[in-house]
PDB file of C-alpha atoms in Angstrom:
ATOM      1  CA  ASP A   1       0.000   0.000   0.000  1.00  0.00           C
ATOM      2  CA  GLN A   2       1.777   3.097  -1.299  1.00  0.00           C
ATOM      3  CA  GLN A   3       0.933   5.867   1.154  1.00  0.00           C
ATOM      4  CA  VAL A   4       2.926   8.492  -0.742  1.00  0.00           C
ATOM      5  CA  LYS A   5       2.687   8.484  -4.513  1.00  0.00           C
ATOM      6  CA  GLN A   6       4.517  10.313  -7.241  1.00  0.00           C
ATOM      7  CA  ASN A   7       2.627   9.292 -10.330  1.00  0.00           C
ATOM      8  CA  SER A   8       5.001  10.787 -12.882  1.00  0.00           C
ATOM      9  CA  PRO A   9       8.174   8.688 -13.166  1.00  0.00           C
ATOM     10  CA  SER A  10       9.783  11.320 -15.362  1.00  0.00           C
ATOM     11  CA  LEU A  11       9.426  14.931 -16.449  1.00  0.00           C
ATOM     12  CA  SER A  12      11.264  16.881 -19.120  1.00  0.00           C
ATOM     13  CA  VAL A  13      11.349  20.699 -19.019  1.00  0.00           C
ATOM     14  CA  GLN A  14      13.128  23.331 -21.029  1.00  0.00           C
ATOM     15  CA  GLU A  15      15.743  25.438 -19.280  1.00  0.00           C
ATOM     16  CA  GLY A  16      14.259  28.645 -17.910  1.00  0.00           C
ATOM     17  CA  ARG A  17      10.724  27.274 -17.716  1.00  0.00           C
ATOM     18  CA  ILE A  18       8.838  26.147 -14.627  1.00  0.00           C
ATOM     19  CA  SER A  19       9.123  22.558 -13.396  1.00  0.00           C
ATOM     20  CA  ILE A  20       6.178  21.207 -11.398  1.00  0.00           C
ATOM     21  CA  LEU A  21       6.559  17.922  -9.569  1.00  0.00           C
ATOM     22  CA  ASN A  22       3.534  16.386  -7.923  1.00  0.00           C
ATOM     23  CA  CYS A  23       2.983  14.146  -4.932  1.00  0.00           C
ATOM     24  CA  ASP A  24      -0.164  12.633  -3.410  1.00  0.00           C
ATOM     25  CA  TYR A  25      -0.626  11.003  -0.030  1.00  0.00           C
ATOM     26  CA  THR A  26      -3.379   8.899   1.427  1.00  0.00           C
ATOM     27  CA  ASN A  27      -2.951   9.186   5.188  1.00  0.00           C
ATOM     28  CA  SER A  28      -4.492  12.371   6.566  1.00  0.00           C
ATOM     29  CA  MET A  29      -2.422  11.899   9.731  1.00  0.00           C
ATOM     30  CA  PHE A  30       0.692  13.015   7.865  1.00  0.00           C
ATOM     31  CA  ASP A  31       1.413  16.592   8.894  1.00  0.00           C
ATOM     32  CA  TYR A  32       4.906  17.315   7.641  1.00  0.00           C
ATOM     33  CA  PHE A  33       6.412  16.813   4.215  1.00  0.00           C
ATOM     34  CA  LEU A  34       9.913  17.020   2.827  1.00  0.00           C
ATOM     35  CA  TRP A  35      11.405  17.004  -0.648  1.00  0.00           C
ATOM     36  CA  TYR A  36      14.743  15.350  -1.338  1.00  0.00           C
ATOM     37  CA  LYS A  37      16.866  15.630  -4.459  1.00  0.00           C
ATOM     38  CA  LYS A  38      19.095  12.830  -5.669  1.00  0.00           C
ATOM     39  CA  TYR A  39      21.879  12.890  -8.247  1.00  0.00           C
ATOM     40  CA  PRO A  40      23.189   9.634  -9.781  1.00  0.00           C
ATOM     41  CA  ALA A  41      25.608   7.721  -7.533  1.00  0.00           C
ATOM     42  CA  GLU A  42      24.850  10.040  -4.616  1.00  0.00           C
ATOM     43  CA  GLY A  43      22.525   9.869  -1.658  1.00  0.00           C
ATOM     44  CA  PRO A  44      19.396  12.011  -1.416  1.00  0.00           C
ATOM     45  CA  THR A  45      19.869  15.530  -0.062  1.00  0.00           C
ATOM     46  CA  PHE A  46      17.249  17.633   1.641  1.00  0.00           C
ATOM     47  CA  LEU A  47      15.708  20.353  -0.499  1.00  0.00           C
ATOM     48  CA  ILE A  48      12.666  21.947   1.132  1.00  0.00           C
ATOM     49  CA  SER A  49       9.892  21.072   3.542  1.00  0.00           C
ATOM     50  CA  ILE A  50       6.423  22.174   4.581  1.00  0.00           C
ATOM     51  CA  SER A  51       4.265  21.806   7.652  1.00  0.00           C
ATOM     52  CA  SER A  52       0.571  21.097   7.377  1.00  0.00           C
ATOM     53  CA  ILE A  53      -0.195  24.388   9.120  1.00  0.00           C
ATOM     54  CA  LYS A  54       1.059  26.159   5.995  1.00  0.00           C
ATOM     55  CA  ASP A  55      -0.036  25.947   2.393  1.00  0.00           C
ATOM     56  CA  LYS A  56       3.160  27.313   0.875  1.00  0.00           C
ATOM     57  CA  ASN A  57       6.858  27.427   1.632  1.00  0.00           C
ATOM     58  CA  GLU A  58       9.395  29.192  -0.538  1.00  0.00           C
ATOM     59  CA  ASP A  59      13.184  28.973  -0.690  1.00  0.00           C
ATOM     60  CA  GLY A  60      14.772  30.785  -3.587  1.00  0.00           C
ATOM     61  CA  ARG A  61      13.765  29.116  -6.838  1.00  0.00           C
ATOM     62  CA  PHE A  62      11.936  26.343  -5.000  1.00  0.00           C
ATOM     63  CA  THR A  63       8.379  26.550  -3.701  1.00  0.00           C
ATOM     64  CA  VAL A  64       6.327  23.761  -2.213  1.00  0.00           C
ATOM     65  CA  PHE A  65       2.531  23.974  -2.119  1.00  0.00           C
ATOM     66  CA  LEU A  66       0.320  21.859   0.095  1.00  0.00           C
ATOM     67  CA  ASN A  67      -3.386  21.214  -0.485  1.00  0.00           C
ATOM     68  CA  LYS A  68      -4.547  19.292   2.567  1.00  0.00           C
ATOM     69  CA  SER A  69      -8.108  18.768   1.398  1.00  0.00           C
ATOM     70  CA  ALA A  70      -6.817  17.097  -1.758  1.00  0.00           C
ATOM     71  CA  LYS A  71      -3.924  15.389   0.058  1.00  0.00           C
ATOM     72  CA  HIS A  72      -1.639  16.773  -2.603  1.00  0.00           C
ATOM     73  CA  LEU A  73       1.623  18.654  -2.648  1.00  0.00           C
ATOM     74  CA  SER A  74       3.703  20.041  -5.450  1.00  0.00           C
ATOM     75  CA  LEU A  75       7.208  21.342  -5.882  1.00  0.00           C
ATOM     76  CA  HIS A  76       7.726  24.276  -8.251  1.00  0.00           C
ATOM     77  CA  ILE A  77      11.150  25.158  -9.595  1.00  0.00           C
ATOM     78  CA  VAL A  78      11.399  28.528 -11.321  1.00  0.00           C
ATOM     79  CA  PRO A  79      13.390  29.086 -13.426  1.00  0.00           C
ATOM     80  CA  SER A  80      14.605  25.557 -14.105  1.00  0.00           C
ATOM     81  CA  GLN A  81      18.329  25.112 -14.605  1.00  0.00           C
ATOM     82  CA  PRO A  82      20.371  22.212 -16.023  1.00  0.00           C
ATOM     83  CA  GLY A  83      21.754  21.505 -12.550  1.00  0.00           C
ATOM     84  CA  ASP A  84      18.217  20.743 -11.398  1.00  0.00           C
ATOM     85  CA  SER A  85      18.267  17.530 -13.426  1.00  0.00           C
ATOM     86  CA  ALA A  86      17.928  14.851 -10.766  1.00  0.00           C
ATOM     87  CA  VAL A  87      15.448  12.479  -9.154  1.00  0.00           C
ATOM     88  CA  TYR A  88      13.110  14.178  -6.695  1.00  0.00           C
ATOM     89  CA  PHE A  89      11.488  12.306  -3.827  1.00  0.00           C
ATOM     90  CA  CYS A  90       8.694  13.605  -1.679  1.00  0.00           C
ATOM     91  CA  ALA A  91       8.411  12.148   1.801  1.00  0.00           C
ATOM     92  CA  ALA A  92       5.884  12.314   4.600  1.00  0.00           C
ATOM     93  CA  SER A  93       7.408  12.623   8.036  1.00  0.00           C
ATOM     94  CA  GLY A  94       6.125  11.394  11.353  1.00  0.00           C
ATOM     95  CA  VAL A  95       7.497  10.323  14.704  1.00  0.00           C
ATOM     96  CA  ARG A  96       6.855   6.808  15.927  1.00  0.00           C
ATOM     97  CA  GLN A  97       8.607   4.773  18.582  1.00  0.00           C
ATOM     98  CA  GLY A  98      11.044   7.564  19.309  1.00  0.00           C
ATOM     99  CA  ALA A  99      12.344   8.055  15.794  1.00  0.00           C
ATOM    100  CA  GLN A 100      11.489  10.114  12.747  1.00  0.00           C
ATOM    101  CA  LYS A 101       9.834   7.939  10.136  1.00  0.00           C
ATOM    102  CA  LEU A 102       9.966   9.013   6.512  1.00  0.00           C
ATOM    103  CA  VAL A 103       7.565   7.506   3.985  1.00  0.00           C
ATOM    104  CA  PHE A 104       8.902   8.152   0.504  1.00  0.00           C
ATOM    105  CA  GLY A 105       7.230   8.390  -2.861  1.00  0.00           C
ATOM    106  CA  GLN A 106       8.659   6.523  -5.841  1.00  0.00           C
ATOM    107  CA  GLY A 107      10.530   9.550  -7.159  1.00  0.00           C
ATOM    108  CA  THR A 108      10.288  11.655 -10.325  1.00  0.00           C
ATOM    109  CA  ARG A 109      13.249  11.984 -12.662  1.00  0.00           C
ATOM    110  CA  LEU A 110      13.470  15.601 -13.815  1.00  0.00           C
ATOM    111  CA  THR A 111      15.468  16.424 -16.944  1.00  0.00           C
ATOM    112  CA  ILE A 112      16.149  20.042 -17.827  1.00  0.00           C
ATOM    113  CA  ASN A 113      16.911  20.509 -21.494  1.00  0.00           C
ATOM    114  CA  PRO A 114      19.153  23.390 -22.584  1.00  0.00           C
TER     115      PRO A 114
ATOM    116  CA  ASN B   1      33.617  17.185   6.170  1.00  0.00           C
ATOM    117  CA  ALA B   2      32.729  13.572   5.336  1.00  0.00           C
ATOM    118  CA  GLY B   3      29.132  13.474   6.651  1.00  0.00           C
ATOM    119  CA  VAL B   4      27.766   9.950   6.152  1.00  0.00           C
ATOM    120  CA  THR B   5      30.069   7.387   4.546  1.00  0.00           C
ATOM    121  CA  GLN B   6      29.020   3.942   3.386  1.00  0.00           C
ATOM    122  CA  THR B   7      31.349   1.012   2.723  1.00  0.00           C
ATOM    123  CA  PRO B   8      31.454  -0.668   0.220  1.00  0.00           C
ATOM    124  CA  LYS B   9      29.950   1.234  -2.712  1.00  0.00           C
ATOM    125  CA  PHE B  10      29.347  -1.894  -4.811  1.00  0.00           C
ATOM    126  CA  ARG B  11      29.189  -5.587  -4.047  1.00  0.00           C
ATOM    127  CA  VAL B  12      28.156  -8.772  -5.818  1.00  0.00           C
ATOM    128  CA  LEU B  13      27.194 -11.709  -3.620  1.00  0.00           C
ATOM    129  CA  LYS B  14      26.225 -15.264  -4.343  1.00  0.00           C
ATOM    130  CA  THR B  15      22.974 -16.558  -2.895  1.00  0.00           C
ATOM    131  CA  GLY B  16      23.573 -17.733   0.654  1.00  0.00           C
ATOM    132  CA  GLN B  17      26.670 -15.638   1.292  1.00  0.00           C
ATOM    133  CA  SER B  18      26.810 -13.170   4.121  1.00  0.00           C
ATOM    134  CA  MET B  19      28.101  -9.636   4.292  1.00  0.00           C
ATOM    135  CA  THR B  20      28.092  -6.491   6.395  1.00  0.00           C
ATOM    136  CA  LEU B  21      27.519  -2.970   5.176  1.00  0.00           C
ATOM    137  CA  LEU B  22      29.174  -0.263   7.232  1.00  0.00           C
ATOM    138  CA  CYS B  23      27.797   3.219   7.787  1.00  0.00           C
ATOM    139  CA  ALA B  24      29.867   5.858   9.540  1.00  0.00           C
ATOM    140  CA  GLN B  25      28.836   9.422  10.406  1.00  0.00           C
ATOM    141  CA  ASP B  26      31.007  12.174  11.812  1.00  0.00           C
ATOM    142  CA  MET B  27      28.231  14.601  12.835  1.00  0.00           C
ATOM    143  CA  ASN B  28      27.623  13.148  16.300  1.00  0.00           C
ATOM    144  CA  HIS B  29      24.050  12.286  15.340  1.00  0.00           C
ATOM    145  CA  GLU B  30      21.960  10.181  17.692  1.00  0.00           C
ATOM    146  CA  TYR B  31      19.638   8.701  15.080  1.00  0.00           C
ATOM    147  CA  MET B  32      20.697   6.417  12.256  1.00  0.00           C
ATOM    148  CA  TYR B  33      18.688   4.582   9.619  1.00  0.00           C
ATOM    149  CA  TRP B  34      19.089   1.970   6.899  1.00  0.00           C
ATOM    150  CA  TYR B  35      16.898   2.196   3.792  1.00  0.00           C
ATOM    151  CA  ARG B  36      16.671   0.206   0.598  1.00  0.00           C
ATOM    152  CA  GLN B  37      15.648   1.584  -2.754  1.00  0.00           C
ATOM    153  CA  ASP B  38      14.171  -0.594  -5.466  1.00  0.00           C
ATOM    154  CA  PRO B  39      13.075   0.356  -9.007  1.00  0.00           C
ATOM    155  CA  GLY B  40       9.651   1.978  -9.047  1.00  0.00           C
ATOM    156  CA  MET B  41       9.547   2.241  -5.280  1.00  0.00           C
ATOM    157  CA  GLY B  42      10.566   4.852  -2.794  1.00  0.00           C
ATOM    158  CA  LEU B  43      13.124   4.327  -0.105  1.00  0.00           C
ATOM    159  CA  ARG B  44      11.881   1.873   2.508  1.00  0.00           C
ATOM    160  CA  LEU B  45      13.115   1.733   6.072  1.00  0.00           C
ATOM    161  CA  ILE B  46      14.833  -1.506   7.065  1.00  0.00           C
ATOM    162  CA  HIS B  47      16.099  -0.826  10.607  1.00  0.00           C
ATOM    163  CA  TYR B  48      16.918   2.209  12.669  1.00  0.00           C
ATOM    164  CA  SER B  49      18.666   3.234  15.864  1.00  0.00           C
ATOM    165  CA  VAL B  50      17.768   5.984  18.325  1.00  0.00           C
ATOM    166  CA  GLY B  51      21.160   5.926  20.012  1.00  0.00           C
ATOM    167  CA  GLU B  52      24.270   3.919  20.755  1.00  0.00           C
ATOM    168  CA  GLY B  53      23.417   0.357  21.716  1.00  0.00           C
ATOM    169  CA  THR B  54      19.831   0.533  20.421  1.00  0.00           C
ATOM    170  CA  THR B  55      18.236  -0.902  17.289  1.00  0.00           C
ATOM    171  CA  ALA B  56      14.659  -1.310  16.091  1.00  0.00           C
ATOM    172  CA  LYS B  57      12.812  -2.782  13.126  1.00  0.00           C
ATOM    173  CA  GLY B  58      11.533  -0.647  10.313  1.00  0.00           C
ATOM    174  CA  GLU B  59       9.155  -1.410   7.492  1.00  0.00           C
ATOM    175  CA  VAL B  60      11.089  -4.234   5.779  1.00  0.00           C
ATOM    176  CA  PRO B  61      13.422  -5.843   8.366  1.00  0.00           C
ATOM    177  CA  ASP B  62      13.238  -9.519   7.352  1.00  0.00           C
ATOM    178  CA  GLY B  63      16.580 -11.010   6.304  1.00  0.00           C
ATOM    179  CA  TYR B  64      18.629  -8.207   7.875  1.00  0.00           C
ATOM    180  CA  ASN B  65      20.278  -7.581  11.224  1.00  0.00           C
ATOM    181  CA  VAL B  66      21.880  -4.406  12.558  1.00  0.00           C
ATOM    182  CA  SER B  67      24.176  -3.289  15.321  1.00  0.00           C
ATOM    183  CA  ARG B  68      25.105   0.092  16.790  1.00  0.00           C
ATOM    184  CA  LEU B  69      28.008  -0.596  19.135  1.00  0.00           C
ATOM    185  CA  LYS B  70      29.476   2.878  18.629  1.00  0.00           C
ATOM    186  CA  LYS B  71      27.504   6.082  18.189  1.00  0.00           C
ATOM    187  CA  GLN B  72      29.161   6.909  14.890  1.00  0.00           C
ATOM    188  CA  ASN B  73      28.700   3.497  13.250  1.00  0.00           C
ATOM    189  CA  PHE B  74      25.623   1.577  12.141  1.00  0.00           C
ATOM    190  CA  LEU B  75      26.155  -1.856  10.594  1.00  0.00           C
ATOM    191  CA  LEU B  76      23.700  -3.701   8.384  1.00  0.00           C
ATOM    192  CA  GLY B  77      24.179  -7.459   8.064  1.00  0.00           C
ATOM    193  CA  LEU B  78      22.844  -9.990   5.616  1.00  0.00           C
ATOM    194  CA  GLU B  79      23.302 -13.471   7.075  1.00  0.00           C
ATOM    195  CA  SER B  80      22.217 -15.448   4.011  1.00  0.00           C
ATOM    196  CA  ALA B  81      21.792 -13.254   0.956  1.00  0.00           C
ATOM    197  CA  ALA B  82      18.865 -13.819  -1.405  1.00  0.00           C
ATOM    198  CA  PRO B  83      18.244 -12.399  -4.906  1.00  0.00           C
ATOM    199  CA  SER B  84      15.322 -10.408  -3.447  1.00  0.00           C
ATOM    200  CA  GLN B  85      17.900  -8.407  -1.499  1.00  0.00           C
ATOM    201  CA  THR B  86      19.393  -7.015  -4.689  1.00  0.00           C
ATOM    202  CA  SER B  87      18.925  -3.297  -4.137  1.00  0.00           C
ATOM    203  CA  VAL B  88      20.598   0.016  -3.448  1.00  0.00           C
ATOM    204  CA  TYR B  89      21.076   0.543   0.267  1.00  0.00           C
ATOM    205  CA  PHE B  90      21.227   3.963   1.860  1.00  0.00           C
ATOM    206  CA  CYS B  91      22.270   4.855   5.348  1.00  0.00           C
ATOM    207  CA  ALA B  92      21.069   8.101   6.917  1.00  0.00           C
ATOM    208  CA  SER B  93      21.559   9.964  10.152  1.00  0.00           C
ATOM    209  CA  SER B  94      19.846  12.851  11.916  1.00  0.00           C
ATOM    210  CA  TYR B  95      20.462  14.894  15.066  1.00  0.00           C
ATOM    211  CA  SER B  96      16.851  14.851  16.198  1.00  0.00           C
ATOM    212  CA  ASN B  97      13.721  12.762  15.956  1.00  0.00           C
ATOM    213  CA  VAL B  98      11.234  15.571  15.393  1.00  0.00           C
ATOM    214  CA  ARG B  99       9.258  15.451  12.184  1.00  0.00           C
ATOM    215  CA  ASP B 100      10.955  18.452  10.548  1.00  0.00           C
ATOM    216  CA  THR B 101      14.445  17.067  11.003  1.00  0.00           C
ATOM    217  CA  GLU B 102      16.651  16.877   7.939  1.00  0.00           C
ATOM    218  CA  ALA B 103      18.165  13.435   7.377  1.00  0.00           C
ATOM    219  CA  PHE B 104      21.666  13.189   5.911  1.00  0.00           C
ATOM    220  CA  PHE B 105      22.243  10.291   3.542  1.00  0.00           C
ATOM    221  CA  GLY B 106      25.291   8.345   2.480  1.00  0.00           C
ATOM    222  CA  GLN B 107      26.109   7.798  -1.179  1.00  0.00           C
ATOM    223  CA  GLY B 108      24.585   4.335  -1.270  1.00  0.00           C
ATOM    224  CA  THR B 109      25.728   0.740  -1.693  1.00  0.00           C
ATOM    225  CA  ARG B 110      24.640  -1.132  -4.787  1.00  0.00           C
ATOM    226  CA  LEU B 111      24.266  -4.800  -3.902  1.00  0.00           C
ATOM    227  CA  THR B 112      23.610  -7.538  -6.422  1.00  0.00           C
ATOM    228  CA  VAL B 113      22.808 -11.065  -5.265  1.00  0.00           C
ATOM    229  CA  VAL B 114      23.180 -13.715  -7.966  1.00  0.00           C
TER     230      VAL B 114
END
């Protein structure tokens, strides 16, 4: 049972345009979400996060939007740059049994074309 | 600044062989995690540790054992490898267990069981 879903395995965007990556979740108990970026042969690195008490969080070119009623979040990258080409994972975060538990989506491979 | 280091980066095992994956972090983090990543799936939590000398089961613990004898090291063991354990393994660490904590990942270990 995939609790966090990224339904687009891949996305191709022209340099300078907006990239929109989507993520859906099923468990309404999730109240914090993070986006991680992963380059080939490297581990994921934290990109941006959002709490369920907000509907938007912005950090430079990256903005994450949260629609709780739809159980949907999206990551916007504007303008897209070639260095943004990577796999992006969204994750729902919770605390159980004394540790942070991250539930990851399948990932979306973003390719920025020059 | 090394961060999280995994050893080895690649390994090929025969069915039934055993091996240990080593994760070392130099950030003095209390919390450490082992994940596996399979095609079309997000990262899934195998085992985790909330401090030196502690371990606990994650989402997919069967076939794996772990130990955290020193705070900076978290070992993942496969006693009798199976082809279903072919995967990319990621270790992560974090300084806190709250839901907005950023996890730091190693570069991954690609394991193939033949």
